[in-house]
PDB file of C-alpha atoms in Angstrom:
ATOM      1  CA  UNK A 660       0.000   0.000   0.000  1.00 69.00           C
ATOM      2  CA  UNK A 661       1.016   4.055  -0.611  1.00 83.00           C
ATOM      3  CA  UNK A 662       1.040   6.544   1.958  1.00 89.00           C
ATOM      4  CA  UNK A 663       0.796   9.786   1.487  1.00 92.00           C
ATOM      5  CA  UNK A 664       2.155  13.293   2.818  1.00 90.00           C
ATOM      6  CA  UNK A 665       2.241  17.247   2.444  1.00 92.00           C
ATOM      7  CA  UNK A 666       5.574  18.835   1.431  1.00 90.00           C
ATOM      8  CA  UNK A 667       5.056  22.061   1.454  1.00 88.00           C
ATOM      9  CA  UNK A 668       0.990  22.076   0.352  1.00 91.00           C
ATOM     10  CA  UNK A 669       2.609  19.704  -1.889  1.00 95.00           C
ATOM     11  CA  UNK A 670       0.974  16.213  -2.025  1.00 96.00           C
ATOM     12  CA  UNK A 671       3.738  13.292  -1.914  1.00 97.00           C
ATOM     13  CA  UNK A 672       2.714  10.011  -2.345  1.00 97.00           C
ATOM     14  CA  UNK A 673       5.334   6.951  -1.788  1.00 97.00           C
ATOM     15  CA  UNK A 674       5.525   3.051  -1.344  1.00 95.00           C
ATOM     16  CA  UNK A 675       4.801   1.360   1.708  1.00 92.00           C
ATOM     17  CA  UNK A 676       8.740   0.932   2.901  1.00 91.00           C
ATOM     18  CA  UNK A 677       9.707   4.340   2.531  1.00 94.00           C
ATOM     19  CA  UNK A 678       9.115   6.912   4.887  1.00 93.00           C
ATOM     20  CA  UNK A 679       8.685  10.668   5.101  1.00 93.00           C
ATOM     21  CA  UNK A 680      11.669  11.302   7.320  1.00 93.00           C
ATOM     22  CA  UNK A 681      13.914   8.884   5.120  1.00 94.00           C
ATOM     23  CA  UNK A 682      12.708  10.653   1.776  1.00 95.00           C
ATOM     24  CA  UNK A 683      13.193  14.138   3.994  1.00 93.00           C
ATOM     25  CA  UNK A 684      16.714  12.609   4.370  1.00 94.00           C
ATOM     26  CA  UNK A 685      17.802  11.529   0.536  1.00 95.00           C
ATOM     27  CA  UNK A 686      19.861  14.143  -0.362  1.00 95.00           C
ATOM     28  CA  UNK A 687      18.876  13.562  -4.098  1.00 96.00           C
ATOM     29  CA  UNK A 688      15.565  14.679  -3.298  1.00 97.00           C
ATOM     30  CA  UNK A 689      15.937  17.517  -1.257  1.00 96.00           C
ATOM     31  CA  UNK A 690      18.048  19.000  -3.571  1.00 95.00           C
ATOM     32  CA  UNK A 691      16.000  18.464  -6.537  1.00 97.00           C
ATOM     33  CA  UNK A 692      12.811  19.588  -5.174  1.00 96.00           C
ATOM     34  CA  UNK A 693      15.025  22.422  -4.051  1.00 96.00           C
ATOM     35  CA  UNK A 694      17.057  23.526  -7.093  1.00 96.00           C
ATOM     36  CA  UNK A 695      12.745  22.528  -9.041  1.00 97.00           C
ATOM     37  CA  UNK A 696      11.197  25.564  -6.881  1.00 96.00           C
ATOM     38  CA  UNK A 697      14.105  27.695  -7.161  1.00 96.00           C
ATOM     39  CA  UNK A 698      13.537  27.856 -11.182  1.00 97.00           C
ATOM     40  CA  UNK A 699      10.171  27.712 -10.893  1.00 97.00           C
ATOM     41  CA  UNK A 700      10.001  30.749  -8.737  1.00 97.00           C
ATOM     42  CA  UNK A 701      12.141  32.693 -11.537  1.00 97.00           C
ATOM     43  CA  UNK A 702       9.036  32.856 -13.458  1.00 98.00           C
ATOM     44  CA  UNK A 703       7.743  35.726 -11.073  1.00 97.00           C
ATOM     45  CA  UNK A 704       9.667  37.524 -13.612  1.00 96.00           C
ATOM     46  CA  UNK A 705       7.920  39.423 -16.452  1.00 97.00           C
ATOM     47  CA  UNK A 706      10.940  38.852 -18.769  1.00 96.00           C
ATOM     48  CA  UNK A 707      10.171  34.649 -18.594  1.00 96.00           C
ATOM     49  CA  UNK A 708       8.815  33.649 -21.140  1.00 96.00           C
ATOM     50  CA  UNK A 709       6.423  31.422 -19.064  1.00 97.00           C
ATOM     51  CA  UNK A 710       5.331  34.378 -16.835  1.00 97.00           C
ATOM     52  CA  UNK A 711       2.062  34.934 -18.537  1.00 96.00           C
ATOM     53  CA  UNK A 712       0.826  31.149 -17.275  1.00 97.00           C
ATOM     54  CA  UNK A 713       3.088  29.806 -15.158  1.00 98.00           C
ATOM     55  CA  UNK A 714       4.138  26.214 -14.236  1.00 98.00           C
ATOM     56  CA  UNK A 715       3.768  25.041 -10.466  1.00 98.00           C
ATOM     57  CA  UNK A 716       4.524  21.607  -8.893  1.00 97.00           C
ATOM     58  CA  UNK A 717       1.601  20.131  -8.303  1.00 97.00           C
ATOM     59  CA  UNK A 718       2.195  16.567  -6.758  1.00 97.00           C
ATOM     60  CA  UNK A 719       5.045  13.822  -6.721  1.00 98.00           C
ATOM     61  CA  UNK A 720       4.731  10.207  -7.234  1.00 98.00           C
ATOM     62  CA  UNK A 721       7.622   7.845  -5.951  1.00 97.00           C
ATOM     63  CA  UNK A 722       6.972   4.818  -7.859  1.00 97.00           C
ATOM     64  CA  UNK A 723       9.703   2.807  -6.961  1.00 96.00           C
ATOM     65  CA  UNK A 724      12.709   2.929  -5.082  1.00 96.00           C
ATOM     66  CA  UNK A 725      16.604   0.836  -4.652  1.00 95.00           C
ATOM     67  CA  UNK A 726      18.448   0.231  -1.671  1.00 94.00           C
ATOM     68  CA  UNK A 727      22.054  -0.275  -1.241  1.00 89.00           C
ATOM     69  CA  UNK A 728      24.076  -2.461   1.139  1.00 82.00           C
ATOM     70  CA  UNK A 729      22.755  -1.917   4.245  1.00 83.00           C
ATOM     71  CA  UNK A 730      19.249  -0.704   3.237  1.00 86.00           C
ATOM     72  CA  UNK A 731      20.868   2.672   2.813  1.00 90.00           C
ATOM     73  CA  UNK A 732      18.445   4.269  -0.278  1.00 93.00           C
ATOM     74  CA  UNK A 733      20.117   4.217  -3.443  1.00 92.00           C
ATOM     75  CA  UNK A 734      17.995   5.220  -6.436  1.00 95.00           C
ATOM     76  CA  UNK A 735      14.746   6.890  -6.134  1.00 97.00           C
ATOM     77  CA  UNK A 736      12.220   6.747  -9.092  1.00 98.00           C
ATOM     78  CA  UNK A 737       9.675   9.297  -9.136  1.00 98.00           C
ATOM     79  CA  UNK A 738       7.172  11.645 -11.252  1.00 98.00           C
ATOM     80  CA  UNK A 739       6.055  14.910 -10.382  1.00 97.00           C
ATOM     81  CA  UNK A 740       2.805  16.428 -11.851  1.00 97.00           C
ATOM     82  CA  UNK A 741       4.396  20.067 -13.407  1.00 98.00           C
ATOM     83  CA  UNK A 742       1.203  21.903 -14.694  1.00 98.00           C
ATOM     84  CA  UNK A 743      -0.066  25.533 -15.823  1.00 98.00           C
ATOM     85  CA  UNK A 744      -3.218  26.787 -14.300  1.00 96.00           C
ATOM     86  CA  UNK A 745      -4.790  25.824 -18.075  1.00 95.00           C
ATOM     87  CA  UNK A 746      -3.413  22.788 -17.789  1.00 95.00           C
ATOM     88  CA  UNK A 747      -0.460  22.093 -19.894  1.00 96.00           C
ATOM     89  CA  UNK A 748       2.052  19.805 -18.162  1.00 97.00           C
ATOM     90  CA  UNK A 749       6.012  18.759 -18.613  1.00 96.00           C
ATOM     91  CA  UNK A 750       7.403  15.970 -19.278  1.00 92.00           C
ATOM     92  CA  UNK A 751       8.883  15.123 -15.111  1.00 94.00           C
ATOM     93  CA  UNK A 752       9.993  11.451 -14.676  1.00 96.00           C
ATOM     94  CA  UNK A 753      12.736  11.322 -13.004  1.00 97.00           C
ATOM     95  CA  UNK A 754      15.175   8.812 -11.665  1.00 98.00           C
ATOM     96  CA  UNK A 755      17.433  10.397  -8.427  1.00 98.00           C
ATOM     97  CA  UNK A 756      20.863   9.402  -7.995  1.00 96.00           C
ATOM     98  CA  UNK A 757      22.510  12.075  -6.936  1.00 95.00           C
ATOM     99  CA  UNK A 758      25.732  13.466  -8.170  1.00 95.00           C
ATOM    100  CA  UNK A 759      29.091  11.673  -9.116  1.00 95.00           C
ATOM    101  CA  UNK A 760      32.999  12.278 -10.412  1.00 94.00           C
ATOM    102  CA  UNK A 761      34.914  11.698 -12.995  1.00 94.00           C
ATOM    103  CA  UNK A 762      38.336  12.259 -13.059  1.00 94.00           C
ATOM    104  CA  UNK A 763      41.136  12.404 -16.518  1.00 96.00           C
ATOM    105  CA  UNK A 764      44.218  11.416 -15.245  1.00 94.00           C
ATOM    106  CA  UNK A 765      47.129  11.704 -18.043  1.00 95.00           C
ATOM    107  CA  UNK A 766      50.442  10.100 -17.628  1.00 93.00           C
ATOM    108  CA  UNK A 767      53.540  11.686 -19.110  1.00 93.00           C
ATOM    109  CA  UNK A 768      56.603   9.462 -19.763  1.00 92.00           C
ATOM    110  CA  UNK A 769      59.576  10.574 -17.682  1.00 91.00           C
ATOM    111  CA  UNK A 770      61.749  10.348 -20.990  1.00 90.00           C
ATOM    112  CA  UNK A 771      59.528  12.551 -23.424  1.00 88.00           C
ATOM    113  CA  UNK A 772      60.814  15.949 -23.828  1.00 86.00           C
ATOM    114  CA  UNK A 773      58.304  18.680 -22.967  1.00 79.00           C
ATOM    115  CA  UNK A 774      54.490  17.774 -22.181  1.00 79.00           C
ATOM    116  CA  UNK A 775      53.166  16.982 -25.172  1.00 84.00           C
ATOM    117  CA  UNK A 776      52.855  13.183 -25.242  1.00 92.00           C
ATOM    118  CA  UNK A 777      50.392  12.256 -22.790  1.00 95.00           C
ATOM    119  CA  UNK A 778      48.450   9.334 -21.876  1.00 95.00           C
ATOM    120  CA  UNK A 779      44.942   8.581 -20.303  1.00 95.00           C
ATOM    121  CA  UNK A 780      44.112   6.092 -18.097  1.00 92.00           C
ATOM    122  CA  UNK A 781      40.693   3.996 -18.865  1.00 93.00           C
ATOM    123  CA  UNK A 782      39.110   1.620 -17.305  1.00 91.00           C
ATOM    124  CA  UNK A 783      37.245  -1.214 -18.498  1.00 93.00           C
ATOM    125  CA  UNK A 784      34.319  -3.176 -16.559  1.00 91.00           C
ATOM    126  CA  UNK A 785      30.987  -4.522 -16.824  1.00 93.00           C
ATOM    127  CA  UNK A 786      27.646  -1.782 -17.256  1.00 94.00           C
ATOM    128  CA  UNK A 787      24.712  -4.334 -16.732  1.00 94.00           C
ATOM    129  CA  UNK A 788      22.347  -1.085 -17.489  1.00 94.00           C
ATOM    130  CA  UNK A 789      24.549  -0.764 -21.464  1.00 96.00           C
ATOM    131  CA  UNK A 790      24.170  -3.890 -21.738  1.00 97.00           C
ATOM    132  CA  UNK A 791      28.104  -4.495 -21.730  1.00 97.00           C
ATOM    133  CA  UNK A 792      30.551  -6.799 -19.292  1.00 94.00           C
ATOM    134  CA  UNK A 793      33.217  -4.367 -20.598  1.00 95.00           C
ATOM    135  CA  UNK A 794      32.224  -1.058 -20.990  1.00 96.00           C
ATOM    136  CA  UNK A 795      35.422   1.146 -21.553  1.00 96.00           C
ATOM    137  CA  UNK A 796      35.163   4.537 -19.450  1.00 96.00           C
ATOM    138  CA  UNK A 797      36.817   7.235 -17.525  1.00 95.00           C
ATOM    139  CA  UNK A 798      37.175   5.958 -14.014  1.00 91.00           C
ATOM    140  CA  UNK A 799      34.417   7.504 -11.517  1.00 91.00           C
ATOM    141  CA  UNK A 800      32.555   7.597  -8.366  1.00 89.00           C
ATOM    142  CA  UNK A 801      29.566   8.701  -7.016  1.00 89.00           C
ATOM    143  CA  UNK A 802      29.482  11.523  -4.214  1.00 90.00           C
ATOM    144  CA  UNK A 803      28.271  10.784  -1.025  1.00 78.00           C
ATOM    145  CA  UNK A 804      25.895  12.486   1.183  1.00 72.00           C
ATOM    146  CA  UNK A 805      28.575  14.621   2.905  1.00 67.00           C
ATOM    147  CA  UNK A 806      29.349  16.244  -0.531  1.00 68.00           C
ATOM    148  CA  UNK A 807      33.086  15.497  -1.020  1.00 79.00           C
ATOM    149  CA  UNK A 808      33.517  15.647  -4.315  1.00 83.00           C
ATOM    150  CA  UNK A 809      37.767  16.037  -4.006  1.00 86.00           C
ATOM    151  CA  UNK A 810      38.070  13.768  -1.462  1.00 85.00           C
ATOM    152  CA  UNK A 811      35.922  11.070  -3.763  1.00 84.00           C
ATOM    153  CA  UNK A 812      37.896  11.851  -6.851  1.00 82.00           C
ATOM    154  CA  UNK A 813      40.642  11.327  -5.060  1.00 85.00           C
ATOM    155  CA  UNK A 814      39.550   7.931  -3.278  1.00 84.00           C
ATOM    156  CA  UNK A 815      38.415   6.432  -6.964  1.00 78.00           C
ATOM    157  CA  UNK A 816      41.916   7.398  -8.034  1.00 79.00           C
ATOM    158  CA  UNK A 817      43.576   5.578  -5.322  1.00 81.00           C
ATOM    159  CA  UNK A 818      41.359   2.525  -5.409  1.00 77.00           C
ATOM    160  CA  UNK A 819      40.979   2.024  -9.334  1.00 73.00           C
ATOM    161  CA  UNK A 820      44.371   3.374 -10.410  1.00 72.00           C
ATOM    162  CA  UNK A 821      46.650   2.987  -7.331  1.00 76.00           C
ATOM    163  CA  UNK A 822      47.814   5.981  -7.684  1.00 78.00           C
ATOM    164  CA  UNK A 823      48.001   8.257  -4.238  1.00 84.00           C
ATOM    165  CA  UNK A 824      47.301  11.877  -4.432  1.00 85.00           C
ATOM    166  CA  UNK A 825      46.689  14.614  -2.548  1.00 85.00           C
ATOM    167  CA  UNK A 826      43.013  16.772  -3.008  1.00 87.00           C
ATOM    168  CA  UNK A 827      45.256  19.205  -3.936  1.00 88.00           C
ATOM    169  CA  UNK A 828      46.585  17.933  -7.341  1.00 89.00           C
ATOM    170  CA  UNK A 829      42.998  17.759  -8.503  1.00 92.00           C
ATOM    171  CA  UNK A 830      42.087  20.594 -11.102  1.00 96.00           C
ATOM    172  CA  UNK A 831      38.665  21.149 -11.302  1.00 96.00           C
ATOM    173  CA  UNK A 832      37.905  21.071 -15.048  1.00 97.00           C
ATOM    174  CA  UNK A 833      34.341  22.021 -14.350  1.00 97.00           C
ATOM    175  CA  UNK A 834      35.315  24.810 -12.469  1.00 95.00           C
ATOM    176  CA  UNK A 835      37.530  26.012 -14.536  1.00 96.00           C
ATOM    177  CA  UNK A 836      35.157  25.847 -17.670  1.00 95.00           C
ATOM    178  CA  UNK A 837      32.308  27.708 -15.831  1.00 90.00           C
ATOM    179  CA  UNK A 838      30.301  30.298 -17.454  1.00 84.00           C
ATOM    180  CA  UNK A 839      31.204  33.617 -15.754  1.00 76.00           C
ATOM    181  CA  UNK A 840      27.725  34.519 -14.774  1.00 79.00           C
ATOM    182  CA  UNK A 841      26.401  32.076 -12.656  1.00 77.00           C
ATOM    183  CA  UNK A 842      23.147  29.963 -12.740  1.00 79.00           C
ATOM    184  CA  UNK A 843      20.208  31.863 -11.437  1.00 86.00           C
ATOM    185  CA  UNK A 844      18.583  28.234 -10.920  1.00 90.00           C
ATOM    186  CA  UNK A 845      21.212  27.349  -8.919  1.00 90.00           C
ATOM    187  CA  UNK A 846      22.197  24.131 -10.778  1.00 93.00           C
ATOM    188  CA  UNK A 847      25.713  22.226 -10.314  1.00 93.00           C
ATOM    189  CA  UNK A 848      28.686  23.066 -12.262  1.00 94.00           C
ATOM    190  CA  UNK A 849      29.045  19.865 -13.879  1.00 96.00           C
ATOM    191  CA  UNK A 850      27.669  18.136 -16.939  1.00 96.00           C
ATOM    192  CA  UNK A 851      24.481  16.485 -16.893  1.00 97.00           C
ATOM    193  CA  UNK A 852      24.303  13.576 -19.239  1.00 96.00           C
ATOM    194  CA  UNK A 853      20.664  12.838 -19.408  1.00 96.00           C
ATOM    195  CA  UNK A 854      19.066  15.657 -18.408  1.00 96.00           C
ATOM    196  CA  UNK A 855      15.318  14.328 -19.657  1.00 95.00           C
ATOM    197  CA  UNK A 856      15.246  11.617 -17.597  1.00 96.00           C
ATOM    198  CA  UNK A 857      17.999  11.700 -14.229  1.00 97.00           C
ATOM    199  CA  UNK A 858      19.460  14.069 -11.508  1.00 97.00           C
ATOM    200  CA  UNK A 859      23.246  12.664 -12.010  1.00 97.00           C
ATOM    201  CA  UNK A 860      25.362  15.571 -12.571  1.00 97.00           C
ATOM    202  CA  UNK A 861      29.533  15.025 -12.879  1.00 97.00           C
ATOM    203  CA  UNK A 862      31.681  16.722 -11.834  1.00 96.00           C
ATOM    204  CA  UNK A 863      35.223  16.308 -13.915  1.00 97.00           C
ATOM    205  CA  UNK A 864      38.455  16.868 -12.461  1.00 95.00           C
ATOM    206  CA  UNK A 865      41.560  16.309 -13.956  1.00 96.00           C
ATOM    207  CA  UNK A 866      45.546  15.201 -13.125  1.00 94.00           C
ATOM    208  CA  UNK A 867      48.715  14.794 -14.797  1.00 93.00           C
ATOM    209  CA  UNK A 868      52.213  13.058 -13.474  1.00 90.00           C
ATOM    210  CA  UNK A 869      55.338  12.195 -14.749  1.00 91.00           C
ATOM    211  CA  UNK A 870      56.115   8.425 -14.434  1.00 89.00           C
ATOM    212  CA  UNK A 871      58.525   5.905 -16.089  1.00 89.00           C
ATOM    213  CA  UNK A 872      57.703   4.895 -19.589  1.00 88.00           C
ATOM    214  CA  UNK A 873      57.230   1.184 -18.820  1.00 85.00           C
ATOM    215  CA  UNK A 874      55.142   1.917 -16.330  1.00 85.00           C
ATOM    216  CA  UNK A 875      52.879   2.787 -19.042  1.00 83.00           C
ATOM    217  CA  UNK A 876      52.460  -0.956 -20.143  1.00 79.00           C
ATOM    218  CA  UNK A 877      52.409  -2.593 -16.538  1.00 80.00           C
ATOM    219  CA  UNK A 878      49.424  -0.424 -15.622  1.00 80.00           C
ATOM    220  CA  UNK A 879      47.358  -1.395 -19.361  1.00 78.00           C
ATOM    221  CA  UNK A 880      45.721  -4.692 -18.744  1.00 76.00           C
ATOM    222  CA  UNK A 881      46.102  -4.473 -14.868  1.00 77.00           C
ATOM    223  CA  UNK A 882      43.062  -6.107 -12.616  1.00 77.00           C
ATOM    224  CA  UNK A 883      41.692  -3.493 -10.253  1.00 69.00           C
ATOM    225  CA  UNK A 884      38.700  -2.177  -8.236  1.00 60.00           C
ATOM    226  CA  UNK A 885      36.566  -3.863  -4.652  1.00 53.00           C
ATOM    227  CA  UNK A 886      35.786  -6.987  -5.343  1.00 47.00           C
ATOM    228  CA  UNK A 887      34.104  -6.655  -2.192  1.00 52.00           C
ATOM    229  CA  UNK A 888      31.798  -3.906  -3.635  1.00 55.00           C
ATOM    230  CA  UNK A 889      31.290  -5.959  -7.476  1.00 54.00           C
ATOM    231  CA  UNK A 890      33.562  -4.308  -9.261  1.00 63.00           C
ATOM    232  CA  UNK A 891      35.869  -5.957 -11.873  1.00 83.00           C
ATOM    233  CA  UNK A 892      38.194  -3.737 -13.643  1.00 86.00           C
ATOM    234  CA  UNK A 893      41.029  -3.909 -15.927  1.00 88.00           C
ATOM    235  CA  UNK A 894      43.016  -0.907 -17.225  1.00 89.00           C
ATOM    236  CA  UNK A 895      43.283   0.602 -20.408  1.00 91.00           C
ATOM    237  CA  UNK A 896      46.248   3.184 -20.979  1.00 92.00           C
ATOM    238  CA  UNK A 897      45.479   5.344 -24.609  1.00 94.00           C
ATOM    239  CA  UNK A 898      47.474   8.237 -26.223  1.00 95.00           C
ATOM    240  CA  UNK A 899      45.432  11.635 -25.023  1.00 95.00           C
ATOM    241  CA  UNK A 900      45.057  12.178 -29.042  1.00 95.00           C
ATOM    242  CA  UNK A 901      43.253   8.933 -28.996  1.00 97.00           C
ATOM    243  CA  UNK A 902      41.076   9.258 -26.348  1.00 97.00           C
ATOM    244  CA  UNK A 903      37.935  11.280 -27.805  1.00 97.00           C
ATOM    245  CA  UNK A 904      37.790   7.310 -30.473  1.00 97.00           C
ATOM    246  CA  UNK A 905      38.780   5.284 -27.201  1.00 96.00           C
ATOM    247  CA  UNK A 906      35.967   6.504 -24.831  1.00 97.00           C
ATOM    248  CA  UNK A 907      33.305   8.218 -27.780  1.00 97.00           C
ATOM    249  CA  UNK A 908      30.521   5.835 -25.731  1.00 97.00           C
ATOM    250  CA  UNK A 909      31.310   7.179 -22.194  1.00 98.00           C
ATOM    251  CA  UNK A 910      29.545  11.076 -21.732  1.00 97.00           C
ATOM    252  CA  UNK A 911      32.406  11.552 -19.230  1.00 97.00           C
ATOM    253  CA  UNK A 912      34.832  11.152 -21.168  1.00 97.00           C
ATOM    254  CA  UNK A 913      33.767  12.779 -24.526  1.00 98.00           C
ATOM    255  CA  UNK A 914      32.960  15.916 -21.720  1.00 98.00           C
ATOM    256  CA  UNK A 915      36.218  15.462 -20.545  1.00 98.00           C
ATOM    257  CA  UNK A 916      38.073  15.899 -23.727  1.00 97.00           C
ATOM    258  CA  UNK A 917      35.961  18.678 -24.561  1.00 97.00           C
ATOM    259  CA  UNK A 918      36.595  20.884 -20.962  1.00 98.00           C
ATOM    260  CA  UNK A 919      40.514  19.679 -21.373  1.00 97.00           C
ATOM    261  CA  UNK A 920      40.859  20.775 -24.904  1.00 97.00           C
ATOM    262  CA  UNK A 921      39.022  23.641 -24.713  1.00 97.00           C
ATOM    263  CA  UNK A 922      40.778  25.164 -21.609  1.00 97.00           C
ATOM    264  CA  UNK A 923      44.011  24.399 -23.159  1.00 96.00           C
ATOM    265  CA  UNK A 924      43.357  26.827 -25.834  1.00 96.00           C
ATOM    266  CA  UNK A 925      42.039  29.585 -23.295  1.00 95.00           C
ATOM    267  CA  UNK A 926      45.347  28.762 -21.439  1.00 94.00           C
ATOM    268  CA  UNK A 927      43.851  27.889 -18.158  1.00 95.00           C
ATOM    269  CA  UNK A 928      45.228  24.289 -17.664  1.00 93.00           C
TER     270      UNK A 928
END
């Protein structure tokens, strides 16, 4: 059976084993709904172009949701009713993950003069949702509830590369590539790669070292990753010139080429 709450003179309806307080507590959620009524408010304006007959939230839905180990909520699956007084509604399915990292790390050998041969590091494991036992990607993570996004990066790097860095020698790339007027919506500074349909927003940092040349075929082909947590990874090392071919199925890294390549020209990396 449903039950059924208020948020805000907003009707919520979700499945028997969630709750109110542990949907209060998703951080997904509350920052969805949040970031929602912050653009939604904007139309107040007379210069939006929906002013005349505004959209308001008019009810949420969770139809189904995912736990993790431990019964901590994972994935939350839910569609909110988005209407004009007259009626005319948006398209608002949504599936809430909440955000995640990605992270370019490019390997210099310690014998090539200058900076201009680098490598990327790839990894390769299996995307049940693709479809694919080995789907080739840049490495990630997803962010936590306390909202570290360095100290994740950093932790993927570590535990899928072996490679131990400081939060320091992370560059931002989404930072970096931000638009210089900010978002009156409020939304992340990342990339969003499917916008219609889920929350996940990346945030893509990036990191560069000097390191033998044969190091650079030891690490291709190594076995990495927590077993302990399902994950089965080998490495992939490419040339940086390759990697836009290499990775063109993987969002993250077609957005990480893009940032990289794009700051390099403005000079800022």
């Amino acid at each position: 059976m449903a039950a059924s709450f208020s948020l805000d003179d907003v009707p919520v309806t979700v499945p028997h084993d969630l709750s109110q307080d542990e949907l209060h507590s998703f951080k997904p959620f509350t920052t969805w709904i949040e970031t929602l009524k912050r653009s939604l408010r904007l139309q107040e304006n007379t210069s939006h172009p929906f002013h005349a007959d505004p959209y308001a939230l008019r009810s949420i839905t969770v139809q189904s949701i995912d736990r993790f180990g431990g019964g901590r909520l994972g994935f939350v699956k839910l569609s909110a009713n988005v209407a004009t007084s007259s009626g005319e509604t948006l398209p608002a399915s949504a599936l809430l993950r909440g955000p995640s990292v990605a992270m370019l790390v490019m390997l210099i050998p310690d014998d090539a003069p200058g900076d201009d041969e680098r490598h990327v590091v790839l990894t390769v494991q299996p995307r049940i949702p693709a479809g694919s036992l080995g789907f080739v990607e840049l490495p990630a993570g997803m962010v936590d509830d306390a909202g570290d996004f360095r100290g994740v990066a950093a932790k993927e790097i570590e535990e899928e590369l072996g490679i131990r860095i400081r939060e320091d020698e992370l560059t931002c790339l989404s930072e970096l590539a931000a638009p210089a007027e900010e978002s009156a919506e409020g939304l992340a500074t990342a990339m969003f790669p499917s916008a219609g349909g889920c929350d996940e927003h990346i945030t893509i940092y990036s990191h560069e070292r000097r390191i033998p040349r044969a190091q650079l075929k030891d690490w291709s082909g190594r076995l990495t990753g927590l077993r302990s947590h399902g994950e089965k990874i080998t490495l992939k090392v490419v040339p940086m010139r390759d990697l836009w071919r290499e990775g063109a199925r993987d969002a993250k890294c077609l957005a990480a080429v893009a940032l990289w390549e794009g700051l390099r020209r403005e000079r800022k990396v």
